[in-house]
PDB file of N, CA and C in Angstrom:
ATOM      1  N   UNK A   1     -13.702  13.618  11.160  1.00 85.00           N
ATOM      2  CA  UNK A   1     -12.917  12.410  11.344  1.00 85.00           C
ATOM      3  C   UNK A   1     -13.631  11.167  10.808  1.00 85.00           C
ATOM      4  N   UNK A   2     -14.916  11.246  10.563  1.00 92.00           N
ATOM      5  CA  UNK A   2     -15.650  10.079  10.073  1.00 92.00           C
ATOM      6  C   UNK A   2     -15.088   9.598   8.738  1.00 92.00           C
ATOM      7  N   UNK A   3     -14.822  10.523   7.830  1.00 95.00           N
ATOM      8  CA  UNK A   3     -14.284  10.108   6.533  1.00 95.00           C
ATOM      9  C   UNK A   3     -12.895   9.504   6.680  1.00 95.00           C
ATOM     10  N   UNK A   4     -12.092  10.071   7.581  1.00 96.00           N
ATOM     11  CA  UNK A   4     -10.764   9.512   7.847  1.00 96.00           C
ATOM     12  C   UNK A   4     -10.895   8.083   8.360  1.00 96.00           C
ATOM     13  N   UNK A   5     -11.765   7.876   9.338  1.00 95.00           N
ATOM     14  CA  UNK A   5     -11.976   6.536   9.890  1.00 95.00           C
ATOM     15  C   UNK A   5     -12.463   5.565   8.816  1.00 95.00           C
ATOM     16  N   UNK A   6     -13.380   6.029   7.973  1.00 96.00           N
ATOM     17  CA  UNK A   6     -13.877   5.180   6.881  1.00 96.00           C
ATOM     18  C   UNK A   6     -12.750   4.823   5.917  1.00 96.00           C
ATOM     19  N   UNK A   7     -11.907   5.813   5.598  1.00 97.00           N
ATOM     20  CA  UNK A   7     -10.785   5.564   4.679  1.00 97.00           C
ATOM     21  C   UNK A   7      -9.821   4.551   5.276  1.00 97.00           C
ATOM     22  N   UNK A   8      -9.503   4.710   6.540  1.00 97.00           N
ATOM     23  CA  UNK A   8      -8.585   3.775   7.208  1.00 97.00           C
ATOM     24  C   UNK A   8      -9.184   2.372   7.234  1.00 97.00           C
ATOM     25  N   UNK A   9     -10.472   2.265   7.466  1.00 97.00           N
ATOM     26  CA  UNK A   9     -11.114   0.940   7.474  1.00 97.00           C
ATOM     27  C   UNK A   9     -11.059   0.288   6.092  1.00 97.00           C
ATOM     28  N   UNK A  10     -11.207   1.074   5.033  1.00 98.00           N
ATOM     29  CA  UNK A  10     -11.103   0.520   3.678  1.00 98.00           C
ATOM     30  C   UNK A  10      -9.687   0.024   3.392  1.00 98.00           C
ATOM     31  N   UNK A  11      -8.694   0.787   3.817  1.00 98.00           N
ATOM     32  CA  UNK A  11      -7.300   0.379   3.618  1.00 98.00           C
ATOM     33  C   UNK A  11      -7.000  -0.866   4.450  1.00 98.00           C
ATOM     34  N   UNK A  12      -7.487  -0.902   5.680  1.00 97.00           N
ATOM     35  CA  UNK A  12      -7.286  -2.072   6.547  1.00 97.00           C
ATOM     36  C   UNK A  12      -7.913  -3.319   5.919  1.00 97.00           C
ATOM     37  N   UNK A  13      -9.114  -3.181   5.399  1.00 98.00           N
ATOM     38  CA  UNK A  13      -9.778  -4.316   4.753  1.00 98.00           C
ATOM     39  C   UNK A  13      -8.977  -4.796   3.541  1.00 98.00           C
ATOM     40  N   UNK A  14      -8.412  -3.869   2.784  1.00 97.00           N
ATOM     41  CA  UNK A  14      -7.588  -4.253   1.631  1.00 97.00           C
ATOM     42  C   UNK A  14      -6.311  -4.943   2.076  1.00 97.00           C
ATOM     43  N   UNK A  15      -5.697  -4.460   3.148  1.00 97.00           N
ATOM     44  CA  UNK A  15      -4.493  -5.123   3.683  1.00 97.00           C
ATOM     45  C   UNK A  15      -4.818  -6.549   4.107  1.00 97.00           C
ATOM     46  N   UNK A  16      -5.956  -6.734   4.744  1.00 97.00           N
ATOM     47  CA  UNK A  16      -6.365  -8.080   5.154  1.00 97.00           C
ATOM     48  C   UNK A  16      -6.592  -8.971   3.938  1.00 97.00           C
ATOM     49  N   UNK A  17      -7.181  -8.410   2.878  1.00 97.00           N
ATOM     50  CA  UNK A  17      -7.396  -9.179   1.646  1.00 97.00           C
ATOM     51  C   UNK A  17      -6.057  -9.561   1.022  1.00 97.00           C
ATOM     52  N   UNK A  18      -5.116  -8.607   1.005  1.00 95.00           N
ATOM     53  CA  UNK A  18      -3.794  -8.895   0.457  1.00 95.00           C
ATOM     54  C   UNK A  18      -3.090  -9.983   1.257  1.00 95.00           C
ATOM     55  N   UNK A  19      -3.188  -9.903   2.571  1.00 95.00           N
ATOM     56  CA  UNK A  19      -2.539 -10.908   3.417  1.00 95.00           C
ATOM     57  C   UNK A  19      -3.146 -12.284   3.172  1.00 95.00           C
ATOM     58  N   UNK A  20      -4.465 -12.349   3.058  1.00 96.00           N
ATOM     59  CA  UNK A  20      -5.128 -13.626   2.796  1.00 96.00           C
ATOM     60  C   UNK A  20      -4.706 -14.200   1.441  1.00 96.00           C
ATOM     61  N   UNK A  21      -4.474 -13.331   0.473  1.00 96.00           N
ATOM     62  CA  UNK A  21      -4.112 -13.783  -0.875  1.00 96.00           C
ATOM     63  C   UNK A  21      -2.643 -14.184  -0.979  1.00 96.00           C
ATOM     64  N   UNK A  22      -1.728 -13.366  -0.400  1.00 93.00           N
ATOM     65  CA  UNK A  22      -0.297 -13.580  -0.599  1.00 93.00           C
ATOM     66  C   UNK A  22       0.481 -13.906   0.671  1.00 93.00           C
ATOM     67  N   UNK A  23      -0.151 -13.809   1.819  1.00 92.00           N
ATOM     68  CA  UNK A  23       0.583 -14.023   3.061  1.00 92.00           C
ATOM     69  C   UNK A  23       1.528 -12.866   3.338  1.00 92.00           C
ATOM     70  N   UNK A  24       2.443 -13.092   4.266  1.00 90.00           N
ATOM     71  CA  UNK A  24       3.404 -12.054   4.622  1.00 90.00           C
ATOM     72  C   UNK A  24       4.424 -11.929   3.498  1.00 90.00           C
ATOM     73  N   UNK A  25       4.598 -10.713   3.017  1.00 90.00           N
ATOM     74  CA  UNK A  25       5.534 -10.485   1.924  1.00 90.00           C
ATOM     75  C   UNK A  25       6.791  -9.803   2.443  1.00 90.00           C
ATOM     76  N   UNK A  26       7.913 -10.269   1.953  1.00 89.00           N
ATOM     77  CA  UNK A  26       9.205  -9.665   2.286  1.00 89.00           C
ATOM     78  C   UNK A  26       9.941  -9.424   0.968  1.00 89.00           C
ATOM     79  N   UNK A  27      10.114  -8.161   0.662  1.00 94.00           N
ATOM     80  CA  UNK A  27      10.802  -7.789  -0.569  1.00 94.00           C
ATOM     81  C   UNK A  27      11.920  -6.805  -0.233  1.00 94.00           C
ATOM     82  N   UNK A  28      12.783  -6.579  -1.191  1.00 93.00           N
ATOM     83  CA  UNK A  28      13.767  -5.509  -1.026  1.00 93.00           C
ATOM     84  C   UNK A  28      13.099  -4.189  -1.411  1.00 93.00           C
ATOM     85  N   UNK A  29      13.773  -3.093  -1.133  1.00 94.00           N
ATOM     86  CA  UNK A  29      13.182  -1.772  -1.345  1.00 94.00           C
ATOM     87  C   UNK A  29      12.858  -1.541  -2.829  1.00 94.00           C
ATOM     88  N   UNK A  30      13.679  -2.027  -3.737  1.00 96.00           N
ATOM     89  CA  UNK A  30      13.402  -1.860  -5.165  1.00 96.00           C
ATOM     90  C   UNK A  30      12.101  -2.564  -5.546  1.00 96.00           C
ATOM     91  N   UNK A  31      11.925  -3.786  -5.078  1.00 97.00           N
ATOM     92  CA  UNK A  31      10.717  -4.536  -5.407  1.00 97.00           C
ATOM     93  C   UNK A  31       9.485  -3.863  -4.812  1.00 97.00           C
ATOM     94  N   UNK A  32       9.597  -3.389  -3.567  1.00 96.00           N
ATOM     95  CA  UNK A  32       8.467  -2.687  -2.955  1.00 96.00           C
ATOM     96  C   UNK A  32       8.083  -1.461  -3.788  1.00 96.00           C
ATOM     97  N   UNK A  33       9.073  -0.692  -4.206  1.00 97.00           N
ATOM     98  CA  UNK A  33       8.773   0.504  -4.994  1.00 97.00           C
ATOM     99  C   UNK A  33       8.169   0.137  -6.347  1.00 97.00           C
ATOM    100  N   UNK A  34       8.610  -0.955  -6.917  1.00 98.00           N
ATOM    101  CA  UNK A  34       8.038  -1.408  -8.180  1.00 98.00           C
ATOM    102  C   UNK A  34       6.563  -1.764  -7.996  1.00 98.00           C
ATOM    103  N   UNK A  35       6.248  -2.481  -6.936  1.00 97.00           N
ATOM    104  CA  UNK A  35       4.851  -2.847  -6.640  1.00 97.00           C
ATOM    105  C   UNK A  35       4.017  -1.586  -6.419  1.00 97.00           C
ATOM    106  N   UNK A  36       4.545  -0.650  -5.624  1.00 98.00           N
ATOM    107  CA  UNK A  36       3.808   0.589  -5.343  1.00 98.00           C
ATOM    108  C   UNK A  36       3.569   1.384  -6.625  1.00 98.00           C
ATOM    109  N   UNK A  37       4.596   1.510  -7.460  1.00 98.00           N
ATOM    110  CA  UNK A  37       4.438   2.282  -8.694  1.00 98.00           C
ATOM    111  C   UNK A  37       3.486   1.606  -9.671  1.00 98.00           C
ATOM    112  N   UNK A  38       3.430   0.284  -9.658  1.00 98.00           N
ATOM    113  CA  UNK A  38       2.451  -0.419 -10.483  1.00 98.00           C
ATOM    114  C   UNK A  38       1.042  -0.039 -10.046  1.00 98.00           C
ATOM    115  N   UNK A  39       0.828   0.029  -8.748  1.00 98.00           N
ATOM    116  CA  UNK A  39      -0.486   0.434  -8.230  1.00 98.00           C
ATOM    117  C   UNK A  39      -0.786   1.891  -8.559  1.00 98.00           C
ATOM    118  N   UNK A  40       0.214   2.764  -8.441  1.00 98.00           N
ATOM    119  CA  UNK A  40       0.032   4.173  -8.806  1.00 98.00           C
ATOM    120  C   UNK A  40      -0.321   4.278 -10.290  1.00 98.00           C
ATOM    121  N   UNK A  41       0.336   3.474 -11.114  1.00 98.00           N
ATOM    122  CA  UNK A  41       0.029   3.464 -12.542  1.00 98.00           C
ATOM    123  C   UNK A  41      -1.409   3.051 -12.821  1.00 98.00           C
ATOM    124  N   UNK A  42      -1.892   2.067 -12.081  1.00 98.00           N
ATOM    125  CA  UNK A  42      -3.293   1.659 -12.249  1.00 98.00           C
ATOM    126  C   UNK A  42      -4.244   2.766 -11.817  1.00 98.00           C
ATOM    127  N   UNK A  43      -3.886   3.507 -10.762  1.00 98.00           N
ATOM    128  CA  UNK A  43      -4.709   4.635 -10.331  1.00 98.00           C
ATOM    129  C   UNK A  43      -4.711   5.730 -11.400  1.00 98.00           C
ATOM    130  N   UNK A  44      -3.548   5.988 -11.998  1.00 98.00           N
ATOM    131  CA  UNK A  44      -3.458   6.989 -13.065  1.00 98.00           C
ATOM    132  C   UNK A  44      -4.301   6.565 -14.268  1.00 98.00           C
ATOM    133  N   UNK A  45      -4.247   5.291 -14.606  1.00 98.00           N
ATOM    134  CA  UNK A  45      -5.055   4.786 -15.712  1.00 98.00           C
ATOM    135  C   UNK A  45      -6.541   4.946 -15.400  1.00 98.00           C
ATOM    136  N   UNK A  46      -6.930   4.649 -14.176  1.00 98.00           N
ATOM    137  CA  UNK A  46      -8.333   4.794 -13.790  1.00 98.00           C
ATOM    138  C   UNK A  46      -8.781   6.253 -13.891  1.00 98.00           C
ATOM    139  N   UNK A  47      -7.906   7.179 -13.492  1.00 98.00           N
ATOM    140  CA  UNK A  47      -8.236   8.605 -13.604  1.00 98.00           C
ATOM    141  C   UNK A  47      -8.430   9.001 -15.061  1.00 98.00           C
ATOM    142  N   UNK A  48      -7.509   8.548 -15.924  1.00 98.00           N
ATOM    143  CA  UNK A  48      -7.619   8.853 -17.352  1.00 98.00           C
ATOM    144  C   UNK A  48      -8.890   8.256 -17.948  1.00 98.00           C
ATOM    145  N   UNK A  49      -9.181   7.017 -17.603  1.00 98.00           N
ATOM    146  CA  UNK A  49     -10.372   6.359 -18.145  1.00 98.00           C
ATOM    147  C   UNK A  49     -11.645   6.994 -17.617  1.00 98.00           C
ATOM    148  N   UNK A  50     -11.616   7.476 -16.386  1.00 97.00           N
ATOM    149  CA  UNK A  50     -12.785   8.151 -15.844  1.00 97.00           C
ATOM    150  C   UNK A  50     -13.044   9.449 -16.610  1.00 97.00           C
ATOM    151  N   UNK A  51     -11.985  10.147 -16.956  1.00 97.00           N
ATOM    152  CA  UNK A  51     -12.139  11.422 -17.675  1.00 97.00           C
ATOM    153  C   UNK A  51     -12.449  11.232 -19.162  1.00 97.00           C
ATOM    154  N   UNK A  52     -11.759  10.268 -19.803  1.00 97.00           N
ATOM    155  CA  UNK A  52     -11.844  10.145 -21.253  1.00 97.00           C
ATOM    156  C   UNK A  52     -12.520   8.857 -21.739  1.00 97.00           C
ATOM    157  N   UNK A  53     -12.903   7.987 -20.823  1.00 97.00           N
ATOM    158  CA  UNK A  53     -13.522   6.730 -21.202  1.00 97.00           C
ATOM    159  C   UNK A  53     -12.506   5.602 -21.258  1.00 97.00           C
ATOM    160  N   UNK A  54     -12.943   4.445 -20.906  1.00 97.00           N
ATOM    161  CA  UNK A  54     -12.078   3.274 -20.932  1.00 97.00           C
ATOM    162  C   UNK A  54     -12.537   2.247 -19.912  1.00 97.00           C
ATOM    163  N   UNK A  55     -11.932   1.077 -19.978  1.00 97.00           N
ATOM    164  CA  UNK A  55     -12.387  -0.043 -19.147  1.00 97.00           C
ATOM    165  C   UNK A  55     -12.216   0.193 -17.652  1.00 97.00           C
ATOM    166  N   UNK A  56     -11.284   1.053 -17.241  1.00 97.00           N
ATOM    167  CA  UNK A  56     -11.051   1.296 -15.812  1.00 97.00           C
ATOM    168  C   UNK A  56     -11.874   2.481 -15.286  1.00 97.00           C
ATOM    169  N   UNK A  57     -12.802   2.983 -16.091  1.00 97.00           N
ATOM    170  CA  UNK A  57     -13.633   4.116 -15.670  1.00 97.00           C
ATOM    171  C   UNK A  57     -14.347   3.779 -14.361  1.00 97.00           C
ATOM    172  N   UNK A  58     -14.270   4.700 -13.421  1.00 96.00           N
ATOM    173  CA  UNK A  58     -14.985   4.528 -12.160  1.00 96.00           C
ATOM    174  C   UNK A  58     -14.243   3.730 -11.105  1.00 96.00           C
ATOM    175  N   UNK A  59     -12.996   3.337 -11.372  1.00 97.00           N
ATOM    176  CA  UNK A  59     -12.250   2.518 -10.404  1.00 97.00           C
ATOM    177  C   UNK A  59     -11.160   3.299  -9.674  1.00 97.00           C
ATOM    178  N   UNK A  60     -11.123   4.620  -9.842  1.00 97.00           N
ATOM    179  CA  UNK A  60     -10.062   5.419  -9.241  1.00 97.00           C
ATOM    180  C   UNK A  60     -10.008   5.254  -7.717  1.00 97.00           C
ATOM    181  N   UNK A  61     -11.145   5.307  -7.058  1.00 97.00           N
ATOM    182  CA  UNK A  61     -11.168   5.162  -5.599  1.00 97.00           C
ATOM    183  C   UNK A  61     -10.615   3.826  -5.149  1.00 97.00           C
ATOM    184  N   UNK A  62     -11.022   2.763  -5.815  1.00 97.00           N
ATOM    185  CA  UNK A  62     -10.518   1.432  -5.483  1.00 97.00           C
ATOM    186  C   UNK A  62      -9.011   1.354  -5.687  1.00 97.00           C
ATOM    187  N   UNK A  63      -8.526   1.919  -6.779  1.00 98.00           N
ATOM    188  CA  UNK A  63      -7.088   1.888  -7.040  1.00 98.00           C
ATOM    189  C   UNK A  63      -6.312   2.687  -5.998  1.00 98.00           C
ATOM    190  N   UNK A  64      -6.872   3.792  -5.533  1.00 98.00           N
ATOM    191  CA  UNK A  64      -6.196   4.563  -4.486  1.00 98.00           C
ATOM    192  C   UNK A  64      -6.167   3.790  -3.165  1.00 98.00           C
ATOM    193  N   UNK A  65      -7.172   2.991  -2.897  1.00 98.00           N
ATOM    194  CA  UNK A  65      -7.143   2.112  -1.718  1.00 98.00           C
ATOM    195  C   UNK A  65      -6.004   1.118  -1.869  1.00 98.00           C
ATOM    196  N   UNK A  66      -5.815   0.587  -3.072  1.00 98.00           N
ATOM    197  CA  UNK A  66      -4.697  -0.337  -3.317  1.00 98.00           C
ATOM    198  C   UNK A  66      -3.362   0.355  -3.096  1.00 98.00           C
ATOM    199  N   UNK A  67      -3.223   1.595  -3.591  1.00 98.00           N
ATOM    200  CA  UNK A  67      -1.988   2.362  -3.389  1.00 98.00           C
ATOM    201  C   UNK A  67      -1.720   2.526  -1.899  1.00 98.00           C
ATOM    202  N   UNK A  68      -2.737   2.942  -1.161  1.00 98.00           N
ATOM    203  CA  UNK A  68      -2.568   3.167   0.284  1.00 98.00           C
ATOM    204  C   UNK A  68      -2.234   1.872   1.011  1.00 98.00           C
ATOM    205  N   UNK A  69      -2.869   0.777   0.627  1.00 98.00           N
ATOM    206  CA  UNK A  69      -2.622  -0.507   1.291  1.00 98.00           C
ATOM    207  C   UNK A  69      -1.196  -0.991   1.048  1.00 98.00           C
ATOM    208  N   UNK A  70      -0.704  -0.826  -0.162  1.00 97.00           N
ATOM    209  CA  UNK A  70       0.683  -1.215  -0.447  1.00 97.00           C
ATOM    210  C   UNK A  70       1.638  -0.311   0.329  1.00 97.00           C
ATOM    211  N   UNK A  71       1.346   0.980   0.382  1.00 97.00           N
ATOM    212  CA  UNK A  71       2.200   1.893   1.153  1.00 97.00           C
ATOM    213  C   UNK A  71       2.228   1.485   2.626  1.00 97.00           C
ATOM    214  N   UNK A  72       1.091   1.119   3.178  1.00 97.00           N
ATOM    215  CA  UNK A  72       1.041   0.657   4.571  1.00 97.00           C
ATOM    216  C   UNK A  72       1.858  -0.622   4.723  1.00 97.00           C
ATOM    217  N   UNK A  73       1.747  -1.508   3.759  1.00 96.00           N
ATOM    218  CA  UNK A  73       2.508  -2.755   3.840  1.00 96.00           C
ATOM    219  C   UNK A  73       4.013  -2.481   3.816  1.00 96.00           C
ATOM    220  N   UNK A  74       4.439  -1.505   3.045  1.00 96.00           N
ATOM    221  CA  UNK A  74       5.858  -1.129   3.027  1.00 96.00           C
ATOM    222  C   UNK A  74       6.266  -0.594   4.396  1.00 96.00           C
ATOM    223  N   UNK A  75       5.432   0.232   4.998  1.00 95.00           N
ATOM    224  CA  UNK A  75       5.735   0.755   6.337  1.00 95.00           C
ATOM    225  C   UNK A  75       5.805  -0.388   7.344  1.00 95.00           C
ATOM    226  N   UNK A  76       4.895  -1.355   7.243  1.00 94.00           N
ATOM    227  CA  UNK A  76       4.947  -2.534   8.125  1.00 94.00           C
ATOM    228  C   UNK A  76       6.288  -3.254   7.969  1.00 94.00           C
ATOM    229  N   UNK A  77       6.740  -3.420   6.739  1.00 93.00           N
ATOM    230  CA  UNK A  77       8.011  -4.088   6.457  1.00 93.00           C
ATOM    231  C   UNK A  77       9.176  -3.319   7.075  1.00 93.00           C
ATOM    232  N   UNK A  78       9.160  -1.982   6.913  1.00 93.00           N
ATOM    233  CA  UNK A  78      10.211  -1.155   7.504  1.00 93.00           C
ATOM    234  C   UNK A  78      10.210  -1.292   9.024  1.00 93.00           C
ATOM    235  N   UNK A  79       9.042  -1.230   9.630  1.00 92.00           N
ATOM    236  CA  UNK A  79       8.947  -1.357  11.088  1.00 92.00           C
ATOM    237  C   UNK A  79       9.449  -2.720  11.559  1.00 92.00           C
ATOM    238  N   UNK A  80       9.117  -3.760  10.805  1.00 90.00           N
ATOM    239  CA  UNK A  80       9.594  -5.101  11.157  1.00 90.00           C
ATOM    240  C   UNK A  80      11.112  -5.161  11.106  1.00 90.00           C
ATOM    241  N   UNK A  81      11.689  -4.579  10.052  1.00 87.00           N
ATOM    242  CA  UNK A  81      13.152  -4.555   9.939  1.00 87.00           C
ATOM    243  C   UNK A  81      13.767  -3.780  11.097  1.00 87.00           C
ATOM    244  N   UNK A  82      13.175  -2.659  11.453  1.00 84.00           N
ATOM    245  CA  UNK A  82      13.704  -1.842  12.536  1.00 84.00           C
ATOM    246  C   UNK A  82      13.569  -2.546  13.881  1.00 84.00           C
ATOM    247  N   UNK A  83      12.476  -3.261  14.071  1.00 81.00           N
ATOM    248  CA  UNK A  83      12.280  -3.991  15.321  1.00 81.00           C
ATOM    249  C   UNK A  83      13.363  -5.051  15.485  1.00 81.00           C
ATOM    250  N   UNK A  84      13.695  -5.715  14.390  1.00 77.00           N
ATOM    251  CA  UNK A  84      14.755  -6.722  14.432  1.00 77.00           C
ATOM    252  C   UNK A  84      16.096  -6.094  14.790  1.00 77.00           C
ATOM    253  N   UNK A  85      16.304  -4.857  14.345  1.00 75.00           N
ATOM    254  CA  UNK A  85      17.549  -4.157  14.659  1.00 75.00           C
ATOM    255  C   UNK A  85      17.456  -3.454  16.011  1.00 75.00           C
ATOM    256  N   UNK A  86      16.244  -3.456  16.601  1.00 71.00           N
ATOM    257  CA  UNK A  86      16.018  -2.832  17.905  1.00 71.00           C
ATOM    258  C   UNK A  86      16.335  -1.338  17.869  1.00 71.00           C
ATOM    259  N   UNK A  87      15.959  -0.669  16.781  1.00 57.00           N
ATOM    260  CA  UNK A  87      16.322   0.743  16.641  1.00 57.00           C
ATOM    261  C   UNK A  87      15.125   1.624  16.290  1.00 57.00           C
ATOM    262  N   UNK A  88      13.969   1.309  16.793  1.00 51.00           N
ATOM    263  CA  UNK A  88      12.780   2.098  16.489  1.00 51.00           C
ATOM    264  C   UNK A  88      12.569   3.166  17.567  1.00 51.00           C
ATOM    265  N   UNK A  89      13.589   3.938  17.830  1.00 54.00           N
ATOM    266  CA  UNK A  89      13.511   4.944  18.887  1.00 54.00           C
ATOM    267  C   UNK A  89      13.053   6.289  18.359  1.00 54.00           C
ATOM    268  N   UNK A  90      12.991   6.457  17.057  1.00 54.00           N
ATOM    269  CA  UNK A  90      12.616   7.734  16.476  1.00 54.00           C
ATOM    270  C   UNK A  90      11.498   7.523  15.469  1.00 54.00           C
ATOM    271  N   UNK A  91      10.592   8.499  15.352  1.00 53.00           N
ATOM    272  CA  UNK A  91       9.558   8.354  14.328  1.00 53.00           C
ATOM    273  C   UNK A  91      10.126   8.459  12.918  1.00 53.00           C
ATOM    274  N   UNK A  92      11.349   8.960  12.788  1.00 60.00           N
ATOM    275  CA  UNK A  92      11.996   8.997  11.474  1.00 60.00           C
ATOM    276  C   UNK A  92      12.692   7.666  11.242  1.00 60.00           C
ATOM    277  N   UNK A  93      12.452   7.098  10.107  1.00 53.00           N
ATOM    278  CA  UNK A  93      13.125   5.835   9.808  1.00 53.00           C
ATOM    279  C   UNK A  93      13.314   5.730   8.312  1.00 53.00           C
ATOM    280  N   UNK A  94      14.231   4.879   7.936  1.00 58.00           N
ATOM    281  CA  UNK A  94      14.472   4.625   6.523  1.00 58.00           C
ATOM    282  C   UNK A  94      14.497   3.135   6.310  1.00 58.00           C
ATOM    283  N   UNK A  95      14.451   2.737   5.080  1.00 52.00           N
ATOM    284  CA  UNK A  95      14.453   1.317   4.765  1.00 52.00           C
ATOM    285  C   UNK A  95      15.868   0.805   4.864  1.00 52.00           C
TER     286      UNK A  95
END
């Protein structure tokens, strides 16, 4: 569980950095997915550069933290929407 705890702390720190930089973000589902896929694309680029060389070599771990932090932020947004609707009675939810 130590690695899990360390991973969660890295994602939490990134979420805090994002909040400090942009504040609370409210987007529609399309915009959220666009942001997430942009981060996934950067992670893919980092993987390619790590294998074949390039400016993003060695940044794959950092990019995956960004992917996870954006995914958490999307879940926060969904939970906020559900709380407003007072319908968070099930662990299954949709946007």
